[in-house]
Amino acid sequence: MRFPRFNEDGPLASYELEAMRSLSSAFLTARYEWQMACTMWDRLYTAGETAALRRSPASFSFFEEAVGRLASGVRDYERQAALVAWRYTAASLVLGVAVLRRIAEGKPPLTVTGVEELCQEPTLGQLHAALSVPVADLVPERRYPADIPGDRESSAREWGTVRERVTDVIDLVLELAADEDAAHPRTRDEAATCLLTRHCPPHTDPVYDGVLQPLFQLAEQVPYGIARIIDRG
């Protein structure tokens, strides 16, 4: 499990640490399942293309039939794994940023109820707000910043890029609702109150495309940022 070690007697409340660790394990597991499903889909898609190259009519088409059935199941599993990964990755990032910010600002621990609420899937607007927190400025520079020149600026750009992609997702959710003549959402503000897992119709291209992979990276970085703040005291 890729999660930093924390002193149990440090500034993190036990329930904050437990929640972050549990969400990290959840999204890493879902991430690996999604990535495996993507690999399987690519392999079966290639096999399907190979089958389509057969020019003469075949007496038996079991190969094509098998590839089609397998591909259908893998496609469904890929989307399911992606949505599960999104739910826990987004929650991990939002909770992690809240804890990081309160540690950096020397504030008391979050309440148990507050942590429980942050463990739920955040709305797109809540995720966008968490990505707007200046995490790069809150985390101390590395002990030897010359080893990674421009690290802080690079981190800020990375967070900004993912934030812009979440903005694109909000716009896409709004467009999908308009295309399907849905009653909700009708405005960008309403779209920001949506949960991605409930607004990703299976008959459309995944709205998480281009966002999920970089979101993994940020969610995994946040606990290490917290550890750096604690280490610097």
PDB file of C-alpha atoms in Angstrom:
ATOM      1  CA  MET A   1       0.000   0.000   0.000  1.00  0.00           C
ATOM      2  CA  ARG A   2       1.441   3.350  -1.026  1.00  0.00           C
ATOM      3  CA  PHE A   3       0.681   5.461   2.022  1.00  0.00           C
ATOM      4  CA  PRO A   4       3.157   7.306   4.245  1.00  0.00           C
ATOM      5  CA  ARG A   5       3.896   6.289   7.809  1.00  0.00           C
ATOM      6  CA  PHE A   6       2.490   8.601  10.458  1.00  0.00           C
ATOM      7  CA  ASN A   7       3.270   8.829  14.132  1.00  0.00           C
ATOM      8  CA  GLU A   8       0.159   7.687  15.954  1.00  0.00           C
ATOM      9  CA  ASP A   9       0.880  10.352  18.587  1.00  0.00           C
ATOM     10  CA  GLY A  10       1.233  13.133  16.004  1.00  0.00           C
ATOM     11  CA  PRO A  11      -1.211  15.934  15.163  1.00  0.00           C
ATOM     12  CA  LEU A  12      -3.524  13.697  13.149  1.00  0.00           C
ATOM     13  CA  ALA A  13      -6.599  12.473  15.011  1.00  0.00           C
ATOM     14  CA  SER A  14      -6.876   8.690  14.909  1.00  0.00           C
ATOM     15  CA  TYR A  15     -10.125   8.837  12.943  1.00  0.00           C
ATOM     16  CA  GLU A  16      -8.634  11.271  10.412  1.00  0.00           C
ATOM     17  CA  LEU A  17      -5.733   8.900   9.809  1.00  0.00           C
ATOM     18  CA  GLU A  18      -7.968   5.832   9.670  1.00  0.00           C
ATOM     19  CA  ALA A  19     -10.317   7.470   7.168  1.00  0.00           C
ATOM     20  CA  MET A  20      -7.497   8.639   4.906  1.00  0.00           C
ATOM     21  CA  ARG A  21      -5.783   5.261   5.002  1.00  0.00           C
ATOM     22  CA  SER A  22      -9.030   3.406   4.245  1.00  0.00           C
ATOM     23  CA  LEU A  23      -9.920   5.673   1.317  1.00  0.00           C
ATOM     24  CA  SER A  24      -6.387   5.326  -0.041  1.00  0.00           C
ATOM     25  CA  SER A  25      -6.624   1.532   0.022  1.00  0.00           C
ATOM     26  CA  ALA A  26     -10.055   1.680  -1.625  1.00  0.00           C
ATOM     27  CA  PHE A  27      -9.081   3.909  -4.521  1.00  0.00           C
ATOM     28  CA  LEU A  28      -5.761   2.155  -5.163  1.00  0.00           C
ATOM     29  CA  THR A  29      -7.548  -1.199  -5.401  1.00  0.00           C
ATOM     30  CA  ALA A  30     -10.203   0.233  -7.723  1.00  0.00           C
ATOM     31  CA  ARG A  31      -7.498   1.965  -9.740  1.00  0.00           C
ATOM     32  CA  TYR A  32      -5.667  -1.294 -10.410  1.00  0.00           C
ATOM     33  CA  GLU A  33      -8.914  -3.030 -11.376  1.00  0.00           C
ATOM     34  CA  TRP A  34      -9.777  -0.220 -13.788  1.00  0.00           C
ATOM     35  CA  GLN A  35      -6.324  -0.241 -15.351  1.00  0.00           C
ATOM     36  CA  MET A  36      -6.478  -4.031 -15.738  1.00  0.00           C
ATOM     37  CA  ALA A  37      -9.909  -3.751 -17.366  1.00  0.00           C
ATOM     38  CA  CYS A  38      -8.570  -1.108 -19.768  1.00  0.00           C
ATOM     39  CA  THR A  39      -5.748  -3.449 -20.765  1.00  0.00           C
ATOM     40  CA  MET A  40      -8.165  -6.329 -21.284  1.00  0.00           C
ATOM     41  CA  TRP A  41     -10.436  -4.128 -23.400  1.00  0.00           C
ATOM     42  CA  ASP A  42      -7.527  -3.024 -25.584  1.00  0.00           C
ATOM     43  CA  ARG A  43      -6.474  -6.644 -26.078  1.00  0.00           C
ATOM     44  CA  LEU A  44      -9.981  -7.793 -27.002  1.00  0.00           C
ATOM     45  CA  TYR A  45     -10.515  -4.787 -29.270  1.00  0.00           C
ATOM     46  CA  THR A  46      -7.374  -5.760 -31.161  1.00  0.00           C
ATOM     47  CA  ALA A  47      -8.594  -9.339 -31.377  1.00  0.00           C
ATOM     48  CA  GLY A  48     -11.904  -8.071 -32.743  1.00  0.00           C
ATOM     49  CA  GLU A  49     -10.108  -6.105 -35.437  1.00  0.00           C
ATOM     50  CA  THR A  50      -8.166  -9.236 -36.338  1.00  0.00           C
ATOM     51  CA  ALA A  51     -11.402 -11.181 -36.642  1.00  0.00           C
ATOM     52  CA  ALA A  52     -12.888  -8.477 -38.860  1.00  0.00           C
ATOM     53  CA  LEU A  53     -10.009  -8.944 -41.353  1.00  0.00           C
ATOM     54  CA  ARG A  54     -11.206 -12.413 -42.311  1.00  0.00           C
ATOM     55  CA  ARG A  55     -12.290 -11.883 -45.905  1.00  0.00           C
ATOM     56  CA  SER A  56     -13.909 -15.190 -46.820  1.00  0.00           C
ATOM     57  CA  PRO A  57     -17.059 -16.516 -45.118  1.00  0.00           C
ATOM     58  CA  ALA A  58     -16.162 -18.965 -42.376  1.00  0.00           C
ATOM     59  CA  SER A  59     -18.096 -22.121 -41.600  1.00  0.00           C
ATOM     60  CA  PHE A  60     -17.411 -21.594 -37.936  1.00  0.00           C
ATOM     61  CA  SER A  61     -17.238 -18.219 -36.230  1.00  0.00           C
ATOM     62  CA  PHE A  62     -16.670 -19.206 -32.626  1.00  0.00           C
ATOM     63  CA  PHE A  63     -13.622 -16.956 -32.350  1.00  0.00           C
ATOM     64  CA  GLU A  64     -15.589 -13.872 -33.335  1.00  0.00           C
ATOM     65  CA  GLU A  65     -18.437 -14.893 -31.032  1.00  0.00           C
ATOM     66  CA  ALA A  66     -16.117 -15.405 -28.052  1.00  0.00           C
ATOM     67  CA  VAL A  67     -14.337 -12.086 -28.573  1.00  0.00           C
ATOM     68  CA  GLY A  68     -17.651 -10.239 -28.797  1.00  0.00           C
ATOM     69  CA  ARG A  69     -19.043 -11.744 -25.618  1.00  0.00           C
ATOM     70  CA  LEU A  70     -15.861 -11.177 -23.661  1.00  0.00           C
ATOM     71  CA  ALA A  71     -15.510  -7.606 -24.899  1.00  0.00           C
ATOM     72  CA  SER A  72     -19.052  -6.744 -23.839  1.00  0.00           C
ATOM     73  CA  GLY A  73     -18.458  -7.954 -20.286  1.00  0.00           C
ATOM     74  CA  VAL A  74     -15.072  -6.254 -20.031  1.00  0.00           C
ATOM     75  CA  ARG A  75     -16.500  -2.958 -21.297  1.00  0.00           C
ATOM     76  CA  ASP A  76     -19.162  -3.021 -18.570  1.00  0.00           C
ATOM     77  CA  TYR A  77     -16.607  -3.913 -15.914  1.00  0.00           C
ATOM     78  CA  GLU A  78     -14.226  -1.176 -17.067  1.00  0.00           C
ATOM     79  CA  ARG A  79     -16.918   1.452 -16.553  1.00  0.00           C
ATOM     80  CA  GLN A  80     -17.971   0.017 -13.198  1.00  0.00           C
ATOM     81  CA  ALA A  81     -14.376  -0.050 -11.964  1.00  0.00           C
ATOM     82  CA  ALA A  82     -13.825   3.514 -13.182  1.00  0.00           C
ATOM     83  CA  LEU A  83     -16.872   4.825 -11.319  1.00  0.00           C
ATOM     84  CA  VAL A  84     -15.868   3.017  -8.129  1.00  0.00           C
ATOM     85  CA  ALA A  85     -12.363   4.425  -8.502  1.00  0.00           C
ATOM     86  CA  TRP A  86     -13.759   7.924  -9.031  1.00  0.00           C
ATOM     87  CA  ARG A  87     -15.958   7.754  -5.943  1.00  0.00           C
ATOM     88  CA  TYR A  88     -13.097   6.851  -3.593  1.00  0.00           C
ATOM     89  CA  THR A  89     -10.371   8.863  -5.315  1.00  0.00           C
ATOM     90  CA  ALA A  90     -12.406  12.064  -5.276  1.00  0.00           C
ATOM     91  CA  ALA A  91     -13.337  11.547  -1.621  1.00  0.00           C
ATOM     92  CA  SER A  92      -9.726  10.771  -0.727  1.00  0.00           C
ATOM     93  CA  LEU A  93      -8.539  13.993  -2.327  1.00  0.00           C
ATOM     94  CA  VAL A  94     -11.235  16.180  -0.732  1.00  0.00           C
ATOM     95  CA  LEU A  95     -10.676  14.721   2.745  1.00  0.00           C
ATOM     96  CA  GLY A  96      -6.905  14.825   2.347  1.00  0.00           C
ATOM     97  CA  VAL A  97      -6.908  18.478   1.304  1.00  0.00           C
ATOM     98  CA  ALA A  98      -9.140  19.391   4.254  1.00  0.00           C
ATOM     99  CA  VAL A  99      -6.781  17.646   6.685  1.00  0.00           C
ATOM    100  CA  LEU A 100      -3.685  19.082   4.981  1.00  0.00           C
ATOM    101  CA  ARG A 101      -5.069  22.597   5.184  1.00  0.00           C
ATOM    102  CA  ARG A 102      -6.027  22.345   8.836  1.00  0.00           C
ATOM    103  CA  ILE A 103      -2.576  20.893   9.723  1.00  0.00           C
ATOM    104  CA  ALA A 104      -0.800  23.633   7.764  1.00  0.00           C
ATOM    105  CA  GLU A 105      -2.894  26.333   9.464  1.00  0.00           C
ATOM    106  CA  GLY A 106      -2.493  24.806  12.933  1.00  0.00           C
ATOM    107  CA  LYS A 107      -6.205  24.241  13.425  1.00  0.00           C
ATOM    108  CA  PRO A 108      -7.762  21.549  15.656  1.00  0.00           C
ATOM    109  CA  PRO A 109      -8.750  18.178  14.205  1.00  0.00           C
ATOM    110  CA  LEU A 110     -11.868  17.858  12.129  1.00  0.00           C
ATOM    111  CA  THR A 111     -14.888  16.449  13.919  1.00  0.00           C
ATOM    112  CA  VAL A 112     -15.792  12.799  13.507  1.00  0.00           C
ATOM    113  CA  THR A 113     -19.003  13.842  11.774  1.00  0.00           C
ATOM    114  CA  GLY A 114     -17.075  16.173   9.491  1.00  0.00           C
ATOM    115  CA  VAL A 115     -14.687  13.375   8.498  1.00  0.00           C
ATOM    116  CA  GLU A 116     -17.568  10.995   7.845  1.00  0.00           C
ATOM    117  CA  GLU A 117     -19.208  13.559   5.566  1.00  0.00           C
ATOM    118  CA  LEU A 118     -15.970  14.139   3.652  1.00  0.00           C
ATOM    119  CA  CYS A 119     -15.618  10.392   3.115  1.00  0.00           C
ATOM    120  CA  GLN A 120     -18.718  10.421   0.905  1.00  0.00           C
ATOM    121  CA  GLU A 121     -18.439  11.020  -2.824  1.00  0.00           C
ATOM    122  CA  PRO A 122     -18.039  14.779  -3.286  1.00  0.00           C
ATOM    123  CA  THR A 123     -20.048  16.762  -5.761  1.00  0.00           C
ATOM    124  CA  LEU A 124     -18.177  18.078  -8.761  1.00  0.00           C
ATOM    125  CA  GLY A 125     -18.264  21.528  -7.186  1.00  0.00           C
ATOM    126  CA  GLN A 126     -16.764  20.242  -3.922  1.00  0.00           C
ATOM    127  CA  LEU A 127     -13.998  18.513  -5.850  1.00  0.00           C
ATOM    128  CA  HIS A 128     -13.327  21.691  -7.838  1.00  0.00           C
ATOM    129  CA  ALA A 129     -13.137  23.688  -4.582  1.00  0.00           C
ATOM    130  CA  ALA A 130     -10.624  21.224  -3.097  1.00  0.00           C
ATOM    131  CA  LEU A 131      -8.513  21.462  -6.247  1.00  0.00           C
ATOM    132  CA  SER A 132      -8.565  25.261  -5.858  1.00  0.00           C
ATOM    133  CA  VAL A 133      -6.829  25.140  -2.460  1.00  0.00           C
ATOM    134  CA  PRO A 134      -3.190  26.335  -2.894  1.00  0.00           C
ATOM    135  CA  VAL A 135      -1.717  23.032  -1.743  1.00  0.00           C
ATOM    136  CA  ALA A 136       1.644  23.760  -3.366  1.00  0.00           C
ATOM    137  CA  ASP A 137       1.995  26.854  -1.178  1.00  0.00           C
ATOM    138  CA  LEU A 138       0.940  25.031   2.001  1.00  0.00           C
ATOM    139  CA  VAL A 139       3.412  22.164   1.665  1.00  0.00           C
ATOM    140  CA  PRO A 140       7.023  23.019   2.664  1.00  0.00           C
ATOM    141  CA  GLU A 141       9.709  22.814   0.020  1.00  0.00           C
ATOM    142  CA  ARG A 142      11.712  19.624  -0.072  1.00  0.00           C
ATOM    143  CA  ARG A 143      14.800  19.526   2.109  1.00  0.00           C
ATOM    144  CA  TYR A 144      16.933  19.680  -1.001  1.00  0.00           C
ATOM    145  CA  PRO A 145      14.863  21.713  -3.507  1.00  0.00           C
ATOM    146  CA  ALA A 146      17.768  21.795  -5.967  1.00  0.00           C
ATOM    147  CA  ASP A 147      17.171  18.078  -6.568  1.00  0.00           C
ATOM    148  CA  ILE A 148      13.819  18.885  -8.230  1.00  0.00           C
ATOM    149  CA  PRO A 149      14.027  22.417  -9.635  1.00  0.00           C
ATOM    150  CA  GLY A 150      10.669  24.153 -10.051  1.00  0.00           C
ATOM    151  CA  ASP A 151       8.912  21.481  -7.985  1.00  0.00           C
ATOM    152  CA  ARG A 152       6.456  23.903  -6.374  1.00  0.00           C
ATOM    153  CA  GLU A 153       5.581  25.609  -9.679  1.00  0.00           C
ATOM    154  CA  SER A 154       5.169  22.237 -11.381  1.00  0.00           C
ATOM    155  CA  SER A 155       2.845  21.058  -8.617  1.00  0.00           C
ATOM    156  CA  ALA A 156       0.713  24.196  -8.874  1.00  0.00           C
ATOM    157  CA  ARG A 157       0.378  23.691 -12.646  1.00  0.00           C
ATOM    158  CA  GLU A 158      -0.589  20.066 -12.145  1.00  0.00           C
ATOM    159  CA  TRP A 159      -3.351  20.989  -9.716  1.00  0.00           C
ATOM    160  CA  GLY A 160      -4.522  23.755 -12.021  1.00  0.00           C
ATOM    161  CA  THR A 161      -4.722  21.378 -14.976  1.00  0.00           C
ATOM    162  CA  VAL A 162      -6.857  18.851 -13.099  1.00  0.00           C
ATOM    163  CA  ARG A 163      -9.082  21.663 -11.805  1.00  0.00           C
ATOM    164  CA  GLU A 164      -9.684  22.814 -15.388  1.00  0.00           C
ATOM    165  CA  ARG A 165     -10.554  19.277 -16.408  1.00  0.00           C
ATOM    166  CA  VAL A 166     -13.119  19.054 -13.617  1.00  0.00           C
ATOM    167  CA  THR A 167     -14.581  22.302 -14.955  1.00  0.00           C
ATOM    168  CA  ASP A 168     -14.858  20.566 -18.339  1.00  0.00           C
ATOM    169  CA  VAL A 169     -16.651  17.648 -16.665  1.00  0.00           C
ATOM    170  CA  ILE A 170     -19.167  20.051 -15.100  1.00  0.00           C
ATOM    171  CA  ASP A 171     -19.825  21.523 -18.554  1.00  0.00           C
ATOM    172  CA  LEU A 172     -20.153  18.037 -20.051  1.00  0.00           C
ATOM    173  CA  VAL A 173     -22.673  16.962 -17.406  1.00  0.00           C
ATOM    174  CA  LEU A 174     -24.708  20.051 -18.275  1.00  0.00           C
ATOM    175  CA  GLU A 175     -24.501  19.273 -22.011  1.00  0.00           C
ATOM    176  CA  LEU A 176     -25.590  15.665 -21.491  1.00  0.00           C
ATOM    177  CA  ALA A 177     -28.600  16.804 -19.467  1.00  0.00           C
ATOM    178  CA  ALA A 178     -29.568  19.212 -22.239  1.00  0.00           C
ATOM    179  CA  ASP A 179     -29.166  16.526 -24.922  1.00  0.00           C
ATOM    180  CA  GLU A 180     -31.439  14.165 -22.999  1.00  0.00           C
ATOM    181  CA  ASP A 181     -33.862  16.937 -22.037  1.00  0.00           C
ATOM    182  CA  ALA A 182     -33.338  16.092 -18.352  1.00  0.00           C
ATOM    183  CA  ALA A 183     -34.993  18.213 -15.683  1.00  0.00           C
ATOM    184  CA  HIS A 184     -31.710  18.532 -13.790  1.00  0.00           C
ATOM    185  CA  PRO A 185     -29.184  20.077 -14.113  1.00  0.00           C
ATOM    186  CA  ARG A 186     -30.129  23.142 -16.118  1.00  0.00           C
ATOM    187  CA  THR A 187     -27.307  25.529 -15.137  1.00  0.00           C
ATOM    188  CA  ARG A 188     -23.582  25.249 -14.419  1.00  0.00           C
ATOM    189  CA  ASP A 189     -24.257  25.898 -10.738  1.00  0.00           C
ATOM    190  CA  GLU A 190     -26.703  22.996 -10.692  1.00  0.00           C
ATOM    191  CA  ALA A 191     -24.230  20.801 -12.552  1.00  0.00           C
ATOM    192  CA  ALA A 192     -21.644  21.566  -9.861  1.00  0.00           C
ATOM    193  CA  THR A 193     -23.980  19.986  -7.294  1.00  0.00           C
ATOM    194  CA  CYS A 194     -24.014  16.685  -9.210  1.00  0.00           C
ATOM    195  CA  LEU A 195     -22.222  13.458  -8.389  1.00  0.00           C
ATOM    196  CA  LEU A 196     -20.268  12.151 -11.344  1.00  0.00           C
ATOM    197  CA  THR A 197     -21.258   8.542 -10.653  1.00  0.00           C
ATOM    198  CA  ARG A 198     -24.921   9.491 -11.126  1.00  0.00           C
ATOM    199  CA  HIS A 199     -24.365  11.538 -14.268  1.00  0.00           C
ATOM    200  CA  CYS A 200     -22.293   9.190 -16.409  1.00  0.00           C
ATOM    201  CA  PRO A 201     -24.861   7.478 -18.657  1.00  0.00           C
ATOM    202  CA  PRO A 202     -23.669   4.083 -19.952  1.00  0.00           C
ATOM    203  CA  HIS A 203     -24.711   4.940 -23.512  1.00  0.00           C
ATOM    204  CA  THR A 204     -22.377   7.959 -23.669  1.00  0.00           C
ATOM    205  CA  ASP A 205     -18.614   8.369 -23.697  1.00  0.00           C
ATOM    206  CA  PRO A 206     -17.291   8.294 -20.106  1.00  0.00           C
ATOM    207  CA  VAL A 207     -17.351  11.796 -18.634  1.00  0.00           C
ATOM    208  CA  TYR A 208     -14.321  10.912 -16.509  1.00  0.00           C
ATOM    209  CA  ASP A 209     -12.048  10.513 -19.528  1.00  0.00           C
ATOM    210  CA  GLY A 210      -8.931  12.639 -19.137  1.00  0.00           C
ATOM    211  CA  VAL A 211      -9.587  13.351 -15.451  1.00  0.00           C
ATOM    212  CA  LEU A 212      -9.448  10.058 -13.587  1.00  0.00           C
ATOM    213  CA  GLN A 213      -5.792   9.215 -14.239  1.00  0.00           C
ATOM    214  CA  PRO A 214      -4.325  12.594 -13.111  1.00  0.00           C
ATOM    215  CA  LEU A 215      -6.752  12.614 -10.174  1.00  0.00           C
ATOM    216  CA  PHE A 216      -5.125   9.384  -8.980  1.00  0.00           C
ATOM    217  CA  GLN A 217      -1.763  11.128  -8.910  1.00  0.00           C
ATOM    218  CA  LEU A 218      -2.970  14.058  -6.814  1.00  0.00           C
ATOM    219  CA  ALA A 219      -4.924  11.915  -4.354  1.00  0.00           C
ATOM    220  CA  GLU A 220      -1.831   9.794  -3.794  1.00  0.00           C
ATOM    221  CA  GLN A 221       0.369  12.868  -3.265  1.00  0.00           C
ATOM    222  CA  VAL A 222      -1.774  14.557  -0.606  1.00  0.00           C
ATOM    223  CA  PRO A 223      -0.918  12.259   2.350  1.00  0.00           C
ATOM    224  CA  TYR A 224       2.777  12.734   1.565  1.00  0.00           C
ATOM    225  CA  GLY A 225       2.234  16.484   1.596  1.00  0.00           C
ATOM    226  CA  ILE A 226       0.663  16.151   5.040  1.00  0.00           C
ATOM    227  CA  ALA A 227       3.656  14.087   6.176  1.00  0.00           C
ATOM    228  CA  ARG A 228       6.050  16.826   4.976  1.00  0.00           C
ATOM    229  CA  ILE A 229       4.148  19.490   6.896  1.00  0.00           C
ATOM    230  CA  ILE A 230       4.251  17.385  10.069  1.00  0.00           C
ATOM    231  CA  ASP A 231       7.942  16.558   9.647  1.00  0.00           C
ATOM    232  CA  ARG A 232       8.800  20.244   9.380  1.00  0.00           C
ATOM    233  CA  GLY A 233       6.818  20.945  12.541  1.00  0.00           C
TER     234      GLY A 233
END
